[in-house]
């Protein structure tokens, strides 16, 4: 079966840096994606990593290590609006994403 | 503006009734997806379609049915066979995982 593991909750203060980890065990792997979802809202796409290494997009960066079946999302200069749930998702080759259970990030003043 | 529209936003149904959730997109995306989200949980894949007139079961397809007669539309029917239908249903479309999915704003279904 497929499994993706993320911490259920993370708390950080405004201006800080936070890392949300994701480990996966899947029968196939083509890439790791990250999505953000505010309470009651729709998930929005943040990043996609197919190859090992770090991808940077503004304050957000995403990292992948295929050999370790591990990735993380790094959020810098945290803002209150970053309080949301963050989901990692894997493309296993069936051409539809399998999502993790999500990490709830709470940013405190 | 291009986007993906789900309707209605809230839906109440009596137990034993079938209900159809609408999903329409004008992004010209070939692929469309239905996910279910329970409180505090991740998204679980119900059905997906890569092309018109073709669709595949996801991880929790039992008790659900779909059709894909038009590129723009991918309705989901929650049947009476679905044992626990109360949930938040999200529809998405995309051109592939590399560029990410665009999600609709969701339909919150409550069965009483």
Short mmCIF file of C-alpha atoms in Angstrom, two decimals, chain A:
data_model
loop_
_atom_site.label_atom_id
_atom_site.label_comp_id
_atom_site.label_asym_id
_atom_site.label_seq_id
_atom_site.Cartn_x
_atom_site.Cartn_y
_atom_site.Cartn_z
CA UNK A 1 0.00 0.00 0.00
CA UNK A 2 0.89 3.65 -0.05
CA UNK A 3 1.73 5.72 2.99
CA UNK A 4 2.81 9.29 3.54
CA UNK A 5 3.81 10.49 6.98
CA UNK A 6 3.70 14.12 8.13
CA UNK A 7 3.61 15.67 11.60
CA UNK A 8 0.06 16.50 12.55
CA UNK A 9 0.81 19.95 13.99
CA UNK A 10 3.61 22.50 14.03
CA UNK A 11 3.71 25.81 15.86
CA UNK A 12 6.08 28.71 15.14
CA UNK A 13 6.28 32.45 15.68
CA UNK A 14 6.02 35.24 13.14
CA UNK A 15 9.27 35.87 11.30
CA UNK A 16 10.68 32.44 12.07
CA UNK A 17 11.55 29.53 9.78
CA UNK A 18 9.66 26.24 9.91
CA UNK A 19 10.25 22.90 8.19
CA UNK A 20 7.47 20.41 7.52
CA UNK A 21 8.71 16.90 6.79
CA UNK A 22 7.16 14.20 4.67
CA UNK A 23 8.29 10.60 4.36
CA UNK A 24 6.66 8.28 1.90
CA UNK A 25 6.42 4.59 1.12
CA UNK A 26 4.81 4.02 -2.27
CA UNK A 27 4.91 1.37 -4.97
CA UNK A 28 5.98 3.94 -7.54
CA UNK A 29 7.33 7.46 -7.39
CA UNK A 30 7.40 10.20 -9.98
CA UNK A 31 7.40 13.31 -7.83
CA UNK A 32 6.46 15.04 -4.58
CA UNK A 33 4.05 17.97 -4.43
CA UNK A 34 3.04 20.38 -1.68
CA UNK A 35 -0.33 22.05 -1.22
CA UNK A 36 -1.61 24.68 1.21
CA UNK A 37 -5.16 24.73 2.53
CA UNK A 38 -6.69 27.39 4.74
CA UNK A 39 -9.60 26.35 6.96
CA UNK A 40 -12.71 25.74 4.89
CA UNK A 41 -10.90 26.58 1.68
CA UNK A 42 -9.58 24.84 -1.38
CA UNK A 43 -6.05 23.44 -1.49
CA UNK A 44 -3.63 25.50 -3.57
CA UNK A 45 -0.53 24.19 -5.29
CA UNK A 46 2.81 25.28 -3.85
CA UNK A 47 5.56 23.20 -5.42
CA UNK A 48 6.62 20.02 -7.22
CA UNK A 49 9.91 18.12 -6.96
CA UNK A 50 10.78 15.29 -9.32
CA UNK A 51 14.53 15.35 -8.81
CA UNK A 52 16.70 15.46 -5.70
CA UNK A 53 17.48 18.88 -4.37
CA UNK A 54 15.99 22.15 -3.28
CA UNK A 55 13.45 24.20 -5.26
CA UNK A 56 12.91 27.78 -4.12
CA UNK A 57 9.83 29.89 -4.76
CA UNK A 58 9.90 33.11 -2.81
CA UNK A 59 9.57 32.47 0.91
CA UNK A 60 8.80 28.79 0.31
CA UNK A 61 11.29 26.09 -0.62
CA UNK A 62 10.79 22.38 -1.14
CA UNK A 63 13.36 19.63 -0.89
CA UNK A 64 13.41 16.03 -2.10
CA UNK A 65 15.70 13.07 -1.46
CA UNK A 66 14.52 10.13 -3.55
CA UNK A 67 17.03 7.74 -1.99
CA UNK A 68 15.64 8.51 1.48
CA UNK A 69 11.98 8.69 0.35
CA UNK A 70 11.86 12.02 2.13
CA UNK A 71 11.01 15.59 1.42
CA UNK A 72 10.28 18.79 3.27
CA UNK A 73 8.65 22.15 2.83
CA UNK A 74 10.56 25.11 4.26
CA UNK A 75 8.71 28.31 5.06
CA UNK A 76 10.79 31.38 5.82
CA UNK A 77 9.87 34.76 7.30
CA UNK A 78 6.64 33.32 8.61
CA UNK A 79 3.56 35.50 8.44
CA UNK A 80 0.23 35.11 10.21
CA UNK A 81 -1.40 34.33 6.86
CA UNK A 82 0.79 31.21 6.59
CA UNK A 83 -1.35 29.58 9.29
CA UNK A 84 -2.94 26.75 7.34
CA UNK A 85 -2.70 23.03 6.70
CA UNK A 86 0.06 21.78 4.43
CA UNK A 87 -0.18 18.52 2.51
CA UNK A 88 2.49 16.55 0.76
CA UNK A 89 1.30 14.45 -2.16
CA UNK A 90 2.96 11.79 -4.27
CA UNK A 91 2.53 10.95 -7.91
CA UNK A 92 2.90 7.15 -7.89
CA UNK A 93 2.52 6.81 -11.62
CA UNK A 94 -1.21 6.28 -11.81
CA UNK A 95 -1.50 9.94 -12.85
CA UNK A 96 -3.43 11.02 -9.77
CA UNK A 97 -1.99 12.35 -6.55
CA UNK A 98 -1.99 10.48 -3.25
CA UNK A 99 -2.11 12.96 -0.36
CA UNK A 100 -0.71 12.79 3.15
CA UNK A 101 -2.89 13.52 6.16
CA UNK A 102 -1.63 17.07 6.44
CA UNK A 103 0.29 19.25 8.89
CA UNK A 104 -1.53 22.04 10.64
CA UNK A 105 0.77 25.06 10.99
CA UNK A 106 -0.08 27.64 13.60
CA UNK A 107 1.84 30.92 13.41
CA UNK A 108 1.83 32.90 16.62
CA UNK A 109 2.56 36.63 16.99
#
